mmCIF file of N, CA and C in Angstrom:
data_model
loop_
_atom_site.group_PDB
_atom_site.id
_atom_site.type_symbol
_atom_site.label_atom_id
_atom_site.label_comp_id
_atom_site.label_asym_id
_atom_site.label_seq_id
_atom_site.Cartn_x
_atom_site.Cartn_y
_atom_site.Cartn_z
ATOM 1 N N UNK A 1 18.497 156.275 100.894
ATOM 2 C CA UNK A 1 19.858 156.642 100.503
ATOM 3 C C UNK A 1 20.754 155.403 100.438
ATOM 4 N N UNK A 2 21.631 155.398 99.468
ATOM 5 C CA UNK A 2 22.510 154.247 99.273
ATOM 6 C C UNK A 2 23.897 154.489 99.863
ATOM 7 N N UNK A 3 24.077 155.626 100.524
ATOM 8 C CA UNK A 3 25.389 155.930 101.083
ATOM 9 C C UNK A 3 26.341 156.533 100.073
ATOM 10 N N UNK A 4 25.884 156.712 98.820
ATOM 11 C CA UNK A 4 26.725 157.293 97.772
ATOM 12 C C UNK A 4 26.118 158.608 97.292
ATOM 13 N N UNK A 5 25.506 159.337 98.183
ATOM 14 C CA UNK A 5 24.925 160.610 97.810
ATOM 15 C C UNK A 5 23.491 160.494 97.327
ATOM 16 N N UNK A 6 22.911 159.318 97.362
ATOM 17 C CA UNK A 6 21.516 159.150 97.002
ATOM 18 C C UNK A 6 21.212 159.077 95.517
ATOM 19 N N UNK A 7 22.212 158.953 94.653
ATOM 20 C CA UNK A 7 21.999 158.867 93.210
ATOM 21 C C UNK A 7 21.598 157.447 92.832
ATOM 22 N N UNK A 8 20.644 157.332 91.905
ATOM 23 C CA UNK A 8 20.141 156.041 91.443
ATOM 24 C C UNK A 8 20.268 155.952 89.930
ATOM 25 N N UNK A 9 20.864 154.868 89.429
ATOM 26 C CA UNK A 9 20.969 154.655 87.990
ATOM 27 C C UNK A 9 19.594 154.286 87.452
ATOM 28 N N UNK A 10 19.065 155.127 86.547
ATOM 29 C CA UNK A 10 17.736 154.885 85.974
ATOM 30 C C UNK A 10 17.794 154.196 84.622
ATOM 31 N N UNK A 11 18.779 154.568 83.803
ATOM 32 C CA UNK A 11 18.896 153.997 82.459
ATOM 33 C C UNK A 11 20.361 153.778 82.154
ATOM 34 N N UNK A 12 20.628 152.749 81.342
ATOM 35 C CA UNK A 12 22.003 152.467 80.913
ATOM 36 C C UNK A 12 21.972 152.182 79.416
ATOM 37 N N UNK A 13 22.939 152.717 78.693
ATOM 38 C CA UNK A 13 23.022 152.564 77.241
ATOM 39 C C UNK A 13 24.420 152.071 76.875
ATOM 40 N N UNK A 14 24.495 151.064 76.016
ATOM 41 C CA UNK A 14 25.780 150.572 75.530
ATOM 42 C C UNK A 14 26.103 151.291 74.228
ATOM 43 N N UNK A 15 27.220 151.989 74.215
ATOM 44 C CA UNK A 15 27.661 152.724 73.027
ATOM 45 C C UNK A 15 28.518 151.802 72.172
ATOM 46 N N UNK A 16 28.109 151.640 70.927
ATOM 47 C CA UNK A 16 28.822 150.743 70.018
ATOM 48 C C UNK A 16 29.514 151.541 68.916
ATOM 49 N N UNK A 17 30.636 151.000 68.400
ATOM 50 C CA UNK A 17 31.372 151.721 67.369
ATOM 51 C C UNK A 17 30.601 151.765 66.054
ATOM 52 N N UNK A 18 30.833 152.835 65.311
ATOM 53 C CA UNK A 18 30.285 152.955 63.961
ATOM 54 C C UNK A 18 31.454 152.890 62.985
ATOM 55 N N UNK A 19 31.175 152.552 61.758
ATOM 56 C CA UNK A 19 32.202 152.494 60.708
ATOM 57 C C UNK A 19 33.351 151.558 61.075
ATOM 58 N N UNK A 20 33.050 150.463 61.773
ATOM 59 C CA UNK A 20 34.063 149.437 62.034
ATOM 60 C C UNK A 20 35.111 149.793 63.052
ATOM 61 N N UNK A 21 34.888 150.817 63.850
ATOM 62 C CA UNK A 21 35.871 151.189 64.864
ATOM 63 C C UNK A 21 35.956 150.161 65.980
ATOM 64 N N UNK A 22 36.938 150.345 66.859
ATOM 65 C CA UNK A 22 37.139 149.406 67.967
ATOM 66 C C UNK A 22 36.754 150.018 69.312
ATOM 67 N N UNK A 23 36.307 151.255 69.302
ATOM 68 C CA UNK A 23 35.960 151.923 70.548
ATOM 69 C C UNK A 23 34.686 151.326 71.145
ATOM 70 N N UNK A 24 34.562 151.445 72.459
ATOM 71 C CA UNK A 24 33.371 151.004 73.183
ATOM 72 C C UNK A 24 33.043 152.044 74.234
ATOM 73 N N UNK A 25 31.782 152.075 74.658
ATOM 74 C CA UNK A 25 31.423 153.023 75.698
ATOM 75 C C UNK A 25 30.099 152.679 76.353
ATOM 76 N N UNK A 26 29.820 153.378 77.431
ATOM 77 C CA UNK A 26 28.546 153.254 78.130
ATOM 78 C C UNK A 26 28.076 154.658 78.487
ATOM 79 N N UNK A 27 26.766 154.803 78.581
ATOM 80 C CA UNK A 27 26.160 156.049 79.048
ATOM 81 C C UNK A 27 25.073 155.665 80.029
ATOM 82 N N UNK A 28 24.768 156.558 80.932
ATOM 83 C CA UNK A 28 23.711 156.294 81.886
ATOM 84 C C UNK A 28 23.068 157.577 82.347
ATOM 85 N N UNK A 29 21.855 157.447 82.834
ATOM 86 C CA UNK A 29 21.169 158.575 83.449
ATOM 87 C C UNK A 29 20.932 158.198 84.904
ATOM 88 N N UNK A 30 21.403 159.066 85.791
ATOM 89 C CA UNK A 30 21.193 158.865 87.219
ATOM 90 C C UNK A 30 20.288 159.977 87.727
ATOM 91 N N UNK A 31 19.523 159.659 88.748
ATOM 92 C CA UNK A 31 18.645 160.674 89.326
ATOM 93 C C UNK A 31 18.796 160.698 90.840
ATOM 94 N N UNK A 32 18.530 161.881 91.390
ATOM 95 C CA UNK A 32 18.527 162.103 92.838
ATOM 96 C C UNK A 32 17.435 163.135 93.065
ATOM 97 N N UNK A 33 16.269 162.673 93.495
ATOM 98 C CA UNK A 33 15.135 163.582 93.623
ATOM 99 C C UNK A 33 14.770 164.121 92.248
ATOM 100 N N UNK A 34 14.702 165.443 92.111
ATOM 101 C CA UNK A 34 14.357 166.060 90.822
ATOM 102 C C UNK A 34 15.588 166.300 89.946
ATOM 103 N N UNK A 35 16.777 165.992 90.453
ATOM 104 C CA UNK A 35 18.010 166.209 89.686
ATOM 105 C C UNK A 35 18.306 164.990 88.816
ATOM 106 N N UNK A 36 18.792 165.261 87.600
ATOM 107 C CA UNK A 36 19.221 164.188 86.700
ATOM 108 C C UNK A 36 20.617 164.499 86.197
ATOM 109 N N UNK A 37 21.434 163.472 86.062
ATOM 110 C CA UNK A 37 22.787 163.634 85.527
ATOM 111 C C UNK A 37 23.026 162.551 84.483
ATOM 112 N N UNK A 38 23.819 162.899 83.489
ATOM 113 C CA UNK A 38 24.186 161.942 82.453
ATOM 114 C C UNK A 38 25.663 161.611 82.636
ATOM 115 N N UNK A 39 25.969 160.316 82.656
ATOM 116 C CA UNK A 39 27.340 159.848 82.787
ATOM 117 C C UNK A 39 27.704 159.122 81.507
ATOM 118 N N UNK A 40 28.896 159.386 80.980
ATOM 119 C CA UNK A 40 29.341 158.749 79.743
ATOM 120 C C UNK A 40 30.815 158.394 79.902
ATOM 121 N N UNK A 41 31.188 157.203 79.437
ATOM 122 C CA UNK A 41 32.588 156.782 79.474
ATOM 123 C C UNK A 41 32.888 156.002 78.204
ATOM 124 N N UNK A 42 34.116 156.119 77.729
ATOM 125 C CA UNK A 42 34.504 155.389 76.533
ATOM 126 C C UNK A 42 35.958 154.964 76.592
ATOM 127 N N UNK A 43 36.289 153.960 75.783
ATOM 128 C CA UNK A 43 37.656 153.465 75.685
ATOM 129 C C UNK A 43 37.918 153.042 74.246
ATOM 130 N N UNK A 44 39.194 152.954 73.891
ATOM 131 C CA UNK A 44 39.554 152.544 72.533
ATOM 132 C C UNK A 44 39.498 153.679 71.526
ATOM 133 N N UNK A 45 39.495 154.914 72.017
ATOM 134 C CA UNK A 45 39.447 156.090 71.150
ATOM 135 C C UNK A 45 40.860 156.601 70.868
ATOM 136 N N UNK A 46 40.968 157.496 69.901
ATOM 137 C CA UNK A 46 42.267 158.065 69.560
ATOM 138 C C UNK A 46 42.769 158.907 70.734
ATOM 139 N N UNK A 47 43.954 158.574 71.278
ATOM 140 C CA UNK A 47 44.476 159.298 72.438
ATOM 141 C C UNK A 47 44.665 160.791 72.164
ATOM 142 N N UNK A 48 44.514 161.581 73.239
ATOM 143 C CA UNK A 48 44.778 163.023 73.224
ATOM 144 C C UNK A 48 43.954 163.783 72.191
ATOM 145 N N UNK A 49 42.713 163.365 72.003
ATOM 146 C CA UNK A 49 41.792 164.067 71.114
ATOM 147 C C UNK A 49 40.617 164.565 71.948
ATOM 148 N N UNK A 50 39.666 165.226 71.304
ATOM 149 C CA UNK A 50 38.469 165.713 71.986
ATOM 150 C C UNK A 50 37.259 165.018 71.398
ATOM 151 N N UNK A 51 36.357 164.578 72.279
ATOM 152 C CA UNK A 51 35.096 164.000 71.819
ATOM 153 C C UNK A 51 33.955 164.904 72.268
ATOM 154 N N UNK A 52 32.881 164.861 71.493
ATOM 155 C CA UNK A 52 31.652 165.545 71.859
ATOM 156 C C UNK A 52 30.614 164.493 72.218
ATOM 157 N N UNK A 53 29.755 164.811 73.158
ATOM 158 C CA UNK A 53 28.660 163.922 73.538
ATOM 159 C C UNK A 53 27.376 164.659 73.182
ATOM 160 N N UNK A 54 26.535 164.029 72.358
ATOM 161 C CA UNK A 54 25.342 164.675 71.825
ATOM 162 C C UNK A 54 24.127 163.772 71.977
ATOM 163 N N UNK A 55 22.959 164.392 72.101
ATOM 164 C CA UNK A 55 21.687 163.697 71.960
ATOM 165 C C UNK A 55 21.110 164.138 70.628
ATOM 166 N N UNK A 56 20.728 163.178 69.787
ATOM 167 C CA UNK A 56 20.205 163.508 68.469
ATOM 168 C C UNK A 56 18.826 162.888 68.277
ATOM 169 N N UNK A 57 18.151 163.318 67.210
ATOM 170 C CA UNK A 57 16.834 162.784 66.890
ATOM 171 C C UNK A 57 15.727 163.742 67.266
ATOM 172 N N UNK A 58 16.029 164.767 68.055
ATOM 173 C CA UNK A 58 15.045 165.805 68.351
ATOM 174 C C UNK A 58 15.182 166.863 67.252
ATOM 175 N N UNK A 59 14.367 167.900 67.264
ATOM 176 C CA UNK A 59 14.459 168.892 66.180
ATOM 177 C C UNK A 59 15.880 169.409 65.952
ATOM 178 N N UNK A 60 16.640 169.620 67.023
ATOM 179 C CA UNK A 60 18.031 170.054 66.881
ATOM 180 C C UNK A 60 18.903 169.205 67.802
ATOM 181 N N UNK A 61 20.127 168.851 67.359
ATOM 182 C CA UNK A 61 21.015 168.080 68.228
ATOM 183 C C UNK A 61 21.308 168.862 69.508
ATOM 184 N N UNK A 62 21.400 168.166 70.626
ATOM 185 C CA UNK A 62 21.712 168.803 71.908
ATOM 186 C C UNK A 62 23.100 168.365 72.352
ATOM 187 N N UNK A 63 23.963 169.332 72.558
ATOM 188 C CA UNK A 63 25.315 169.056 73.039
ATOM 189 C C UNK A 63 25.267 168.810 74.537
ATOM 190 N N UNK A 64 25.725 167.641 74.945
ATOM 191 C CA UNK A 64 25.834 167.333 76.372
ATOM 192 C C UNK A 64 27.144 167.930 76.893
ATOM 193 N N UNK A 65 28.232 167.787 76.110
ATOM 194 C CA UNK A 65 29.502 168.367 76.503
ATOM 195 C C UNK A 65 30.663 167.815 75.696
ATOM 196 N N UNK A 66 31.832 168.388 75.927
ATOM 197 C CA UNK A 66 33.067 167.939 75.310
ATOM 198 C C UNK A 66 33.940 167.309 76.383
ATOM 199 N N UNK A 67 34.784 166.378 75.968
ATOM 200 C CA UNK A 67 35.701 165.754 76.922
ATOM 201 C C UNK A 67 36.993 165.407 76.209
ATOM 202 N N UNK A 68 38.113 165.573 76.908
ATOM 203 C CA UNK A 68 39.415 165.168 76.365
ATOM 204 C C UNK A 68 39.594 163.666 76.559
ATOM 205 N N UNK A 69 40.124 163.022 75.538
ATOM 206 C CA UNK A 69 40.485 161.606 75.619
ATOM 207 C C UNK A 69 41.917 161.563 76.153
ATOM 208 N N UNK A 70 42.163 160.716 77.147
ATOM 209 C CA UNK A 70 43.500 160.672 77.746
ATOM 210 C C UNK A 70 44.481 159.874 76.875
ATOM 211 N N UNK A 71 45.706 159.764 77.351
ATOM 212 C CA UNK A 71 46.759 159.088 76.590
ATOM 213 C C UNK A 71 46.482 157.599 76.394
ATOM 214 N N UNK A 72 45.585 157.019 77.216
ATOM 215 C CA UNK A 72 45.224 155.602 77.087
ATOM 216 C C UNK A 72 44.017 155.400 76.168
ATOM 217 N N UNK A 73 43.478 156.489 75.606
ATOM 218 C CA UNK A 73 42.324 156.378 74.723
ATOM 219 C C UNK A 73 41.001 156.275 75.467
ATOM 220 N N UNK A 74 40.949 156.798 76.711
ATOM 221 C CA UNK A 74 39.751 156.698 77.541
ATOM 222 C C UNK A 74 39.245 158.082 77.927
ATOM 223 N N UNK A 75 37.938 158.182 78.211
ATOM 224 C CA UNK A 75 37.374 159.410 78.752
ATOM 225 C C UNK A 75 36.196 159.074 79.661
ATOM 226 N N UNK A 76 35.908 159.968 80.580
ATOM 227 C CA UNK A 76 34.696 159.896 81.389
ATOM 228 C C UNK A 76 34.127 161.305 81.479
ATOM 229 N N UNK A 77 32.809 161.398 81.553
ATOM 230 C CA UNK A 77 32.157 162.705 81.635
ATOM 231 C C UNK A 77 30.883 162.591 82.453
ATOM 232 N N UNK A 78 30.572 163.654 83.169
ATOM 233 C CA UNK A 78 29.315 163.775 83.897
ATOM 234 C C UNK A 78 28.759 165.146 83.540
ATOM 235 N N UNK A 79 27.476 165.196 83.178
ATOM 236 C CA UNK A 79 26.871 166.463 82.769
ATOM 237 C C UNK A 79 25.380 166.456 83.076
ATOM 238 N N UNK A 80 24.798 167.622 83.014
ATOM 239 C CA UNK A 80 23.354 167.739 83.173
ATOM 240 C C UNK A 80 22.676 167.121 81.951
ATOM 241 N N UNK A 81 21.493 166.574 82.146
ATOM 242 C CA UNK A 81 20.716 166.014 81.043
ATOM 243 C C UNK A 81 20.058 167.183 80.306
ATOM 244 N N UNK A 82 20.285 167.320 78.983
ATOM 245 C CA UNK A 82 19.681 168.432 78.239
ATOM 246 C C UNK A 82 18.151 168.411 78.318
ATOM 247 N N UNK A 83 17.548 169.616 78.250
ATOM 248 C CA UNK A 83 16.091 169.730 78.306
ATOM 249 C C UNK A 83 15.400 168.975 77.172
ATOM 250 N N UNK A 84 16.080 168.835 76.035
ATOM 251 C CA UNK A 84 15.465 168.166 74.879
ATOM 252 C C UNK A 84 15.576 166.644 74.947
ATOM 253 N N UNK A 85 16.126 166.098 76.037
ATOM 254 C CA UNK A 85 16.333 164.652 76.142
ATOM 255 C C UNK A 85 15.075 163.828 75.853
ATOM 256 N N UNK A 86 13.880 164.241 76.288
ATOM 257 C CA UNK A 86 12.699 163.415 76.001
ATOM 258 C C UNK A 86 12.411 163.251 74.501
ATOM 259 N N UNK A 87 12.866 164.181 73.673
ATOM 260 C CA UNK A 87 12.641 164.082 72.234
ATOM 261 C C UNK A 87 13.775 163.347 71.502
ATOM 262 N N UNK A 88 14.891 163.128 72.177
ATOM 263 C CA UNK A 88 16.050 162.496 71.536
ATOM 264 C C UNK A 88 15.839 160.987 71.387
ATOM 265 N N UNK A 89 16.480 160.410 70.350
ATOM 266 C CA UNK A 89 16.389 158.959 70.174
ATOM 267 C C UNK A 89 17.755 158.286 70.043
ATOM 268 N N UNK A 90 18.846 159.084 70.093
ATOM 269 C CA UNK A 90 20.195 158.521 70.036
ATOM 270 C C UNK A 90 21.133 159.336 70.895
ATOM 271 N N UNK A 91 22.084 158.660 71.523
ATOM 272 C CA UNK A 91 23.204 159.337 72.158
ATOM 273 C C UNK A 91 24.427 158.964 71.326
ATOM 274 N N UNK A 92 25.221 159.984 70.951
ATOM 275 C CA UNK A 92 26.394 159.739 70.124
ATOM 276 C C UNK A 92 27.624 160.401 70.735
ATOM 277 N N UNK A 93 28.768 159.769 70.511
ATOM 278 C CA UNK A 93 30.063 160.342 70.849
ATOM 279 C C UNK A 93 30.744 160.626 69.522
ATOM 280 N N UNK A 94 31.229 161.859 69.374
ATOM 281 C CA UNK A 94 31.784 162.302 68.106
ATOM 282 C C UNK A 94 33.227 162.745 68.251
ATOM 283 N N UNK A 95 33.950 162.667 67.163
ATOM 284 C CA UNK A 95 35.298 163.218 67.102
ATOM 285 C C UNK A 95 35.146 164.706 66.787
ATOM 286 N N UNK A 96 35.735 165.556 67.606
ATOM 287 C CA UNK A 96 35.573 167.001 67.442
ATOM 288 C C UNK A 96 36.930 167.690 67.357
ATOM 289 N N UNK A 97 36.968 168.771 66.596
ATOM 290 C CA UNK A 97 38.168 169.587 66.497
ATOM 291 C C UNK A 97 37.817 170.967 67.037
ATOM 292 N N UNK A 98 37.767 171.080 68.360
ATOM 293 C CA UNK A 98 37.409 172.347 69.002
ATOM 294 C C UNK A 98 38.627 172.912 69.709
ATOM 295 N N UNK A 99 38.747 174.211 69.644
ATOM 296 C CA UNK A 99 39.862 174.905 70.284
ATOM 297 C C UNK A 99 39.305 175.942 71.260
ATOM 298 N N UNK A 100 40.049 176.243 72.331
ATOM 299 C CA UNK A 100 39.590 177.278 73.267
ATOM 300 C C UNK A 100 39.329 178.590 72.527
ATOM 301 N N UNK A 101 38.239 179.252 72.875
ATOM 302 C CA UNK A 101 37.898 180.524 72.248
ATOM 303 C C UNK A 101 37.143 180.393 70.939
ATOM 304 N N UNK A 102 37.048 179.188 70.431
ATOM 305 C CA UNK A 102 36.359 178.934 69.164
ATOM 306 C C UNK A 102 34.863 178.763 69.439
ATOM 307 N N UNK A 103 34.030 179.105 68.463
ATOM 308 C CA UNK A 103 32.589 178.939 68.621
ATOM 309 C C UNK A 103 32.255 177.463 68.827
ATOM 310 N N UNK A 104 31.282 177.190 69.677
ATOM 311 C CA UNK A 104 30.847 175.818 69.943
ATOM 312 C C UNK A 104 30.073 175.299 68.729
ATOM 313 N N UNK A 105 30.405 174.105 68.228
ATOM 314 C CA UNK A 105 29.686 173.561 67.072
ATOM 315 C C UNK A 105 28.190 173.399 67.372
ATOM 316 N N UNK A 106 27.365 173.599 66.355
ATOM 317 C CA UNK A 106 25.914 173.444 66.516
ATOM 318 C C UNK A 106 25.446 172.064 66.057
ATOM 319 N N UNK A 107 26.326 171.334 65.372
ATOM 320 C CA UNK A 107 25.991 169.992 64.902
ATOM 321 C C UNK A 107 27.126 169.041 65.256
ATOM 322 N N UNK A 108 26.813 167.755 65.435
ATOM 323 C CA UNK A 108 27.841 166.775 65.804
ATOM 324 C C UNK A 108 28.899 166.604 64.722
ATOM 325 N N UNK A 109 30.114 166.292 65.161
ATOM 326 C CA UNK A 109 31.191 165.937 64.246
ATOM 327 C C UNK A 109 31.015 164.483 63.792
ATOM 328 N N UNK A 110 32.109 163.833 63.414
ATOM 329 C CA UNK A 110 32.081 162.455 62.953
ATOM 330 C C UNK A 110 31.729 161.518 64.107
ATOM 331 N N UNK A 111 30.668 160.749 63.956
ATOM 332 C CA UNK A 111 30.207 159.843 65.014
ATOM 333 C C UNK A 111 31.137 158.637 65.110
ATOM 334 N N UNK A 112 31.630 158.364 66.334
ATOM 335 C CA UNK A 112 32.487 157.202 66.566
ATOM 336 C C UNK A 112 31.795 156.141 67.425
ATOM 337 N N UNK A 113 30.874 156.578 68.292
ATOM 338 C CA UNK A 113 30.084 155.656 69.125
ATOM 339 C C UNK A 113 28.630 156.105 69.120
ATOM 340 N N UNK A 114 27.711 155.159 69.161
ATOM 341 C CA UNK A 114 26.289 155.518 69.164
ATOM 342 C C UNK A 114 25.462 154.460 69.880
ATOM 343 N N UNK A 115 24.303 154.888 70.386
ATOM 344 C CA UNK A 115 23.347 153.984 71.011
ATOM 345 C C UNK A 115 21.956 154.561 70.873
ATOM 346 N N UNK A 116 20.958 153.704 70.711
ATOM 347 C CA UNK A 116 19.583 154.195 70.840
ATOM 348 C C UNK A 116 19.424 154.805 72.232
ATOM 349 N N UNK A 117 18.560 155.804 72.356
ATOM 350 C CA UNK A 117 18.417 156.552 73.605
ATOM 351 C C UNK A 117 16.957 156.850 73.879
ATOM 352 N N UNK A 118 16.583 156.750 75.138
ATOM 353 C CA UNK A 118 15.252 157.203 75.562
ATOM 354 C C UNK A 118 15.293 157.492 77.049
ATOM 355 N N UNK A 119 14.504 158.456 77.470
ATOM 356 C CA UNK A 119 14.396 158.745 78.902
ATOM 357 C C UNK A 119 13.071 158.212 79.332
#
């Protein structure tokens, strides 16, 4: 145990902007025994918007989750690692237009950050 709950960083991914954007981000997979968690953080995004975090490259995109971008253009998220993660080859952060009560999108919105991905 490391004194921080026993979580160990197993993988780290640098998220780079697409289409000439200025945003930056990191993603990581931490493990504790048989449990795995995905951590994602970004900065330089459009303030007060919603981003989606997805794993792509498997038969169907897997939604990790949605997160609000704060007034400084930053977000952080922690979520379970999707079951399809072993088949995925990219982690992407997308610009999403989701509203409460609305159906959850089945495909990623406009990609703003991306990184090669593997577990």
